[in-house]
Short mmCIF file of C-alpha atoms in Angstrom, two decimals:
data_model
loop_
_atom_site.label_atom_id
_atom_site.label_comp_id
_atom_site.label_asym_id
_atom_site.label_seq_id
_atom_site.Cartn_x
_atom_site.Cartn_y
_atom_site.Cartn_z
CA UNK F 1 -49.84 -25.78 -0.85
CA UNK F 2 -49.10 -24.88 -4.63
CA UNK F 3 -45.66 -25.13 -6.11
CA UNK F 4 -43.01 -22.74 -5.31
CA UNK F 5 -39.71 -22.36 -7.72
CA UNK F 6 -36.40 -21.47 -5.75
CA UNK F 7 -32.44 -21.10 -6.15
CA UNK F 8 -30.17 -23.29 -4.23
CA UNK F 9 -28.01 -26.58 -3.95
CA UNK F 10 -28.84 -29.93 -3.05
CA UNK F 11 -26.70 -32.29 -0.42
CA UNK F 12 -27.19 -36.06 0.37
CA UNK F 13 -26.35 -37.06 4.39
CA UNK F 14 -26.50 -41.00 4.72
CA UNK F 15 -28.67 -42.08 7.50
CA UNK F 16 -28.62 -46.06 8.37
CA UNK F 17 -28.57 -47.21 5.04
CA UNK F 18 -31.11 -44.30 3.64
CA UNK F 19 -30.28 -41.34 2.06
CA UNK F 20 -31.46 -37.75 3.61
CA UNK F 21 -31.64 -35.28 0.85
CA UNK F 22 -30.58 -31.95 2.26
CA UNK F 23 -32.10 -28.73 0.14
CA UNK F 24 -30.31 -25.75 0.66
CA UNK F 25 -31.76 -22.05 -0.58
CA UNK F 26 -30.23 -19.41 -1.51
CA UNK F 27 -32.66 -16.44 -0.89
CA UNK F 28 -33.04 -13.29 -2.37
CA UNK F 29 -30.82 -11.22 0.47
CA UNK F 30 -28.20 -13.97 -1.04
CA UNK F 31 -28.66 -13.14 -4.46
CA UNK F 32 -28.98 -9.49 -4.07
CA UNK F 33 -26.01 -9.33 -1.98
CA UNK F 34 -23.67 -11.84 -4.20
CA UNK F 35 -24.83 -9.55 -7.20
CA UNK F 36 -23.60 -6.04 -5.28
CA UNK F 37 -20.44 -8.16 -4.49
CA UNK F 38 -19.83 -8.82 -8.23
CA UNK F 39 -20.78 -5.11 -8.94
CA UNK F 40 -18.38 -3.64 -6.43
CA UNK F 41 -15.35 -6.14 -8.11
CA UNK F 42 -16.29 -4.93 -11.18
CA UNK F 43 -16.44 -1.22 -10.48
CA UNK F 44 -12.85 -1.75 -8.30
CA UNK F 45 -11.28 -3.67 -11.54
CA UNK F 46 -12.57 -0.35 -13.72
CA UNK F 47 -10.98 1.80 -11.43
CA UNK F 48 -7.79 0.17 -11.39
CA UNK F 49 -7.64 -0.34 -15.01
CA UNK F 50 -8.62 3.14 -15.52
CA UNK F 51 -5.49 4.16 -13.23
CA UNK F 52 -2.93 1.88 -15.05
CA UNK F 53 -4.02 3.56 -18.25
CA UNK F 54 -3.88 7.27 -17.00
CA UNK F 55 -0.33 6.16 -15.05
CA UNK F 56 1.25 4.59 -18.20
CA UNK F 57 -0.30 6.87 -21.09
CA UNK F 58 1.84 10.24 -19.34
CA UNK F 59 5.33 9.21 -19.85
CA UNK F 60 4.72 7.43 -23.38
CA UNK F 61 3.52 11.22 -24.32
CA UNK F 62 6.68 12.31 -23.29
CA UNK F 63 8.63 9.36 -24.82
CA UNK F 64 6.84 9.65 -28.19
CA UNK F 65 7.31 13.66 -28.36
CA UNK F 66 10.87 13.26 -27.10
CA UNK F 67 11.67 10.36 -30.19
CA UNK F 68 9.83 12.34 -32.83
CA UNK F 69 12.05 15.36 -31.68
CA UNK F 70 14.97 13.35 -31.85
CA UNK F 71 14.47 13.03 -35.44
CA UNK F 72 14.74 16.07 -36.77
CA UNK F 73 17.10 17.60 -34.07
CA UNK F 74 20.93 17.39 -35.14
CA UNK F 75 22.13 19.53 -32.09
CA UNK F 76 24.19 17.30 -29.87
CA UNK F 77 23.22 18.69 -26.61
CA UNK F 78 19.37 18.56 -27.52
CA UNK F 79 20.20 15.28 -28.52
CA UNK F 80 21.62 14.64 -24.74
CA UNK F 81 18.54 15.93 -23.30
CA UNK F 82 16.20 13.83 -25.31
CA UNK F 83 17.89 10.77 -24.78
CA UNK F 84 17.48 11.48 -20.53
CA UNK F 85 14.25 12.63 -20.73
CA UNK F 86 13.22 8.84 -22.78
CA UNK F 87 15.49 7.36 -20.10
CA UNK F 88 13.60 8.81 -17.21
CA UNK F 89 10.48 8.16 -18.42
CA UNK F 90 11.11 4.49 -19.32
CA UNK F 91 12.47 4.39 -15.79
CA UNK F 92 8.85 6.05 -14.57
CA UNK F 93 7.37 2.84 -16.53
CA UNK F 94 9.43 0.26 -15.21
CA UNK F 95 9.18 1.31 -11.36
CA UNK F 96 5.04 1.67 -12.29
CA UNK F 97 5.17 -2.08 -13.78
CA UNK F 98 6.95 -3.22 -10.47
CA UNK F 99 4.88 -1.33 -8.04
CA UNK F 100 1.55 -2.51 -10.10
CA UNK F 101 2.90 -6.29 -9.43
CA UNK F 102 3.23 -5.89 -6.23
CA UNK F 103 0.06 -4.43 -5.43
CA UNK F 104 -1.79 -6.82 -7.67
CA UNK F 105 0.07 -10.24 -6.55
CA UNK F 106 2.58 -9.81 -3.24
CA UNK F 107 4.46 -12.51 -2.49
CA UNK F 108 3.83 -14.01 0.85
CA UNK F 109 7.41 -15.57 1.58
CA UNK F 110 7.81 -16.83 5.43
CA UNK F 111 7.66 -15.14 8.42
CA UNK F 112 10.13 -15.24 11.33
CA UNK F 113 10.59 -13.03 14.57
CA UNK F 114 11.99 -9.59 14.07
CA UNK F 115 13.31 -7.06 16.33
CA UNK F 116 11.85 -4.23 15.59
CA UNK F 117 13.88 -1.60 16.53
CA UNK F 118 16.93 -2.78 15.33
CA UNK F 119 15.31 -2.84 11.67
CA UNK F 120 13.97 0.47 12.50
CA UNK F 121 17.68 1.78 13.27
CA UNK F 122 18.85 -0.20 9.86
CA UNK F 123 16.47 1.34 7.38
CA UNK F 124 17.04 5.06 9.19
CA UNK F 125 20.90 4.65 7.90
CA UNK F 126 18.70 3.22 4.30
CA UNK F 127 16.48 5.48 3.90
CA UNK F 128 18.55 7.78 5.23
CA UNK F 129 16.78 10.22 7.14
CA UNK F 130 19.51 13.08 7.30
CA UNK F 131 20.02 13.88 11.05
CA UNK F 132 21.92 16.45 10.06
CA UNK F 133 18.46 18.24 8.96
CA UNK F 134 15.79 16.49 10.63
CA UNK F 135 15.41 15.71 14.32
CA UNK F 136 14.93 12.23 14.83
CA UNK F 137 13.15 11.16 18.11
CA UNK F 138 13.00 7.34 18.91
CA UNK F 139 11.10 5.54 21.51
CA UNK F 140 11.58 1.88 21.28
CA UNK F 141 11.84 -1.50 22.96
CA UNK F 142 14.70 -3.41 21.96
CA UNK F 143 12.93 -6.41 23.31
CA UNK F 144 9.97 -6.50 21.16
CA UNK F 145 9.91 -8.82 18.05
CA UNK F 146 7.19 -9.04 15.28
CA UNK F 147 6.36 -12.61 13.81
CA UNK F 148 6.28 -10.81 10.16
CA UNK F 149 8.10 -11.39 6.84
CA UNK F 150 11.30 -9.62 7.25
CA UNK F 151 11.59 -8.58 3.61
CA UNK F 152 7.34 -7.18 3.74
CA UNK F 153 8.84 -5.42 6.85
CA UNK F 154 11.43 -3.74 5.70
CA UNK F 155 9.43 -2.56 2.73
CA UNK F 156 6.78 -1.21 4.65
CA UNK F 157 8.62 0.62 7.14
CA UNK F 158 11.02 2.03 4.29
CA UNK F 159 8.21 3.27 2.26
CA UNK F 160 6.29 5.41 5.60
CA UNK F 161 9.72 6.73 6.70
CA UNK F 162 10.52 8.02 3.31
CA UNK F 163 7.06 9.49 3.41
CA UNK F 164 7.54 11.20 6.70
CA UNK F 165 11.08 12.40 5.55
CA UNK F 166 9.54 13.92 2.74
CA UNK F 167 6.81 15.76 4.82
CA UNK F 168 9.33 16.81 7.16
CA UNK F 169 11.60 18.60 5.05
CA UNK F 170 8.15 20.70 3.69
CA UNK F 171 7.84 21.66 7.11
CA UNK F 172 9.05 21.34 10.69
CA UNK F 173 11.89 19.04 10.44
CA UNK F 174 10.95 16.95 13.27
CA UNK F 175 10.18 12.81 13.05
CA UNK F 176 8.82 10.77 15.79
CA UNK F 177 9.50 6.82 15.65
CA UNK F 178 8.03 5.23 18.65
CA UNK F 179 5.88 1.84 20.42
CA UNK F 180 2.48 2.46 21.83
CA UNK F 181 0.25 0.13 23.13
CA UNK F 182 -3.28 -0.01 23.72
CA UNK F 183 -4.37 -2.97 26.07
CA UNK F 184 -2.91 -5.72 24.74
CA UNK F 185 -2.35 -4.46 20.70
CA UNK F 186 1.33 -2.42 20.11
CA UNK F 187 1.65 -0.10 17.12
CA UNK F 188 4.53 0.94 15.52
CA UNK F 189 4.22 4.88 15.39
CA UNK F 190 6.00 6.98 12.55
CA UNK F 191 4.78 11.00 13.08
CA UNK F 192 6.10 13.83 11.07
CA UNK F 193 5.67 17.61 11.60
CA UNK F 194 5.08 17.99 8.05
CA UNK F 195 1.93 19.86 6.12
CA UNK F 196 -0.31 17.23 7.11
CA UNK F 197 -3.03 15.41 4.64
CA UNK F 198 -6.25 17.80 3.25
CA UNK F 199 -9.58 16.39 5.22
CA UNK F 200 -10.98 15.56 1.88
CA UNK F 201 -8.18 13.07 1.15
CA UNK F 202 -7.02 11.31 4.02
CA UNK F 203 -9.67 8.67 2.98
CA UNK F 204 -8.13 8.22 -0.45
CA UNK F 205 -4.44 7.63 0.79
CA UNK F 206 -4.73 3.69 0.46
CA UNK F 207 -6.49 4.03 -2.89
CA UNK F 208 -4.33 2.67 -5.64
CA UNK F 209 -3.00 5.56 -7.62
CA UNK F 210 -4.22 8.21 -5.19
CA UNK F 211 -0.74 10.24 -4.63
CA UNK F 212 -0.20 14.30 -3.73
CA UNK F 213 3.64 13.57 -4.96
CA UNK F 214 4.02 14.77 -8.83
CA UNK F 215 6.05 11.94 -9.36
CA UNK F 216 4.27 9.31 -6.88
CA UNK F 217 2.74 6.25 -8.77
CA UNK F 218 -0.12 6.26 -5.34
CA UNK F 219 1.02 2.82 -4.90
CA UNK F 220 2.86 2.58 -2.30
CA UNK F 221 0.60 3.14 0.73
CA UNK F 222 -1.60 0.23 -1.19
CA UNK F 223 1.55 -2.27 -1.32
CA UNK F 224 2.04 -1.40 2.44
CA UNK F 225 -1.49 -2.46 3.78
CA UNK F 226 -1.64 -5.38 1.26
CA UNK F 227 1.70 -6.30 3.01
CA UNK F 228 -0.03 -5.54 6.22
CA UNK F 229 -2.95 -7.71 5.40
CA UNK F 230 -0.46 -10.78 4.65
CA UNK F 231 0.98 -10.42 8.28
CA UNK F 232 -2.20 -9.91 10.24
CA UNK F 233 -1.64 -6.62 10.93
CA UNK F 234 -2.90 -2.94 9.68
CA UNK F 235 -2.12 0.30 9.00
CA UNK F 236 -4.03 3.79 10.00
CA UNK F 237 -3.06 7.61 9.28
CA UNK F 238 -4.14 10.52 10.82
CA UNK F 239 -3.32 13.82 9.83
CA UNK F 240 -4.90 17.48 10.17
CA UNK F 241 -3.31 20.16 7.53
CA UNK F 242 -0.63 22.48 8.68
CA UNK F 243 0.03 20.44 11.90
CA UNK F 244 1.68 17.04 10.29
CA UNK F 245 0.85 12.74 10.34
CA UNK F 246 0.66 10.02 12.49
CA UNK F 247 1.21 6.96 10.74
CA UNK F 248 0.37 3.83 13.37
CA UNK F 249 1.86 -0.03 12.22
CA UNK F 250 -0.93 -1.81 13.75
CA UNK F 251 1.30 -5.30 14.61
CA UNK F 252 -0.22 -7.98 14.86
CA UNK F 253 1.72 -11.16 16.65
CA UNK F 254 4.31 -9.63 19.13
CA UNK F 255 6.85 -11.33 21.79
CA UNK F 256 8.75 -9.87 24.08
CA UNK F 257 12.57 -11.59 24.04
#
């Protein structure tokens, strides 16, 4: 038969008071797919390192030029300005640091039942969504409860409202908060009237670092579906330029109470 080399791991099994030795191969589909899996971990780490490095290395520009200024500057009002622009930007850093850590290592915390429209009503007054200037239309059951960490929740739902309130003051003021459900899975549905999301793009929205905002770190639609993740449920957008978003909470365990 000739002698064949191979890759694998070796298990014993005791069979009335004998030994069956188990061999166990890992074949080439294993390797070759293992090896991809390291690749693709590797190329994601790159990618996120490469975005903490472009995210941090802006405001330390404007932190170094705005110190170096500050040296040689004896107006008092320059002075002033200097001092809030190094302020601002060492905010910038701090919020990126804390946004970073909670992408990279959520906390799970426990999860209880929540009524999800009276959080919904709660973080509208947060948020707040200015009634005054944008029409808010609300379609919920104030029956339904989500078996969800209250404080991942709240932090989801705050960050796509304040997303929809931005798009809707860029466009038709107009935000739609409602339940859906599709046989037996309910969504949580947050659509704006805003400019909407370019084609190209919408795939990129849960990239870390990925943001249209100037001043958006792109984490926070990746905290939200890591948060998601943690509570069995999902998150999907869709979007078509010049018309506005859909944002649907895909929720995962539900009760009625």
């Amino acid at each position: 038969m000739g002698e064949r080399s191979f890759l694998g791991k070796i298990s014993y099994l005791e069979v009335e008071n004998s030994y069956l030795v188990i061999l166990h191969e890992t074949t080439e589909l294993e390797k070759l797919q293992e090896k991809i899996f390291q690749m693709e971990k590797l190329a994601s780490l790159g990618e996120l390192a490469a975005g903490v490095a472009h995210e941090i290395k802006n405001p330390l520009a404007g932190i170094k030029a705005s110190l170096q200024l500050l040296q040689e500057e004896e107006d008092k009002e320059l002075q002033t300005k200097l001092f809030t622009i190094v302020l601002r930007e060492v905010d910038r850093l701090d919020r990126l640091v804390k946004n970073f850590l909670s992408f990279a290592k959520p906390r799970e915390g426990d999860k209880e039942w929540v009524n999800i429209a009276s959080l919904v009503k709660e973080l509208i007054i947060l948020a707040p969504l200015e009634p005054g200037k944008i029409k808010l239309q609300l379609d919920l059951d104030s029956s339904l409860e989500v078996f969800w960490n209250r404080e991942h929740l709240k932090q989801v739902l705050l960050n796509l409202l304040l997303n929809a309130k931005e798009a809707a003051l860029e466009g038709k003021k107009e935000i739609f908060i409602g339940l859906e459900k599709k046989e037996e899975t309910w969504s949580l549905v947050i659509a704006d009237k805003g400019k909407g999301i370019k084609k190209e793009e919408i795939k990129k929205v849960f990239d870390p670092f990925f943001s249209t905002k100037k001043q958006g770190t792109g984490l926070g639609l990746s905290i939200a579906l890591r948060l998601c993740h943690l509570n069995e449920s999902s998150l999907e957008i869709e979007s078509e330029e010049g018309k506005g978003t859909k944002v649907s909470l895909i929720l995962g365990k539900v009760k009625h109470g």
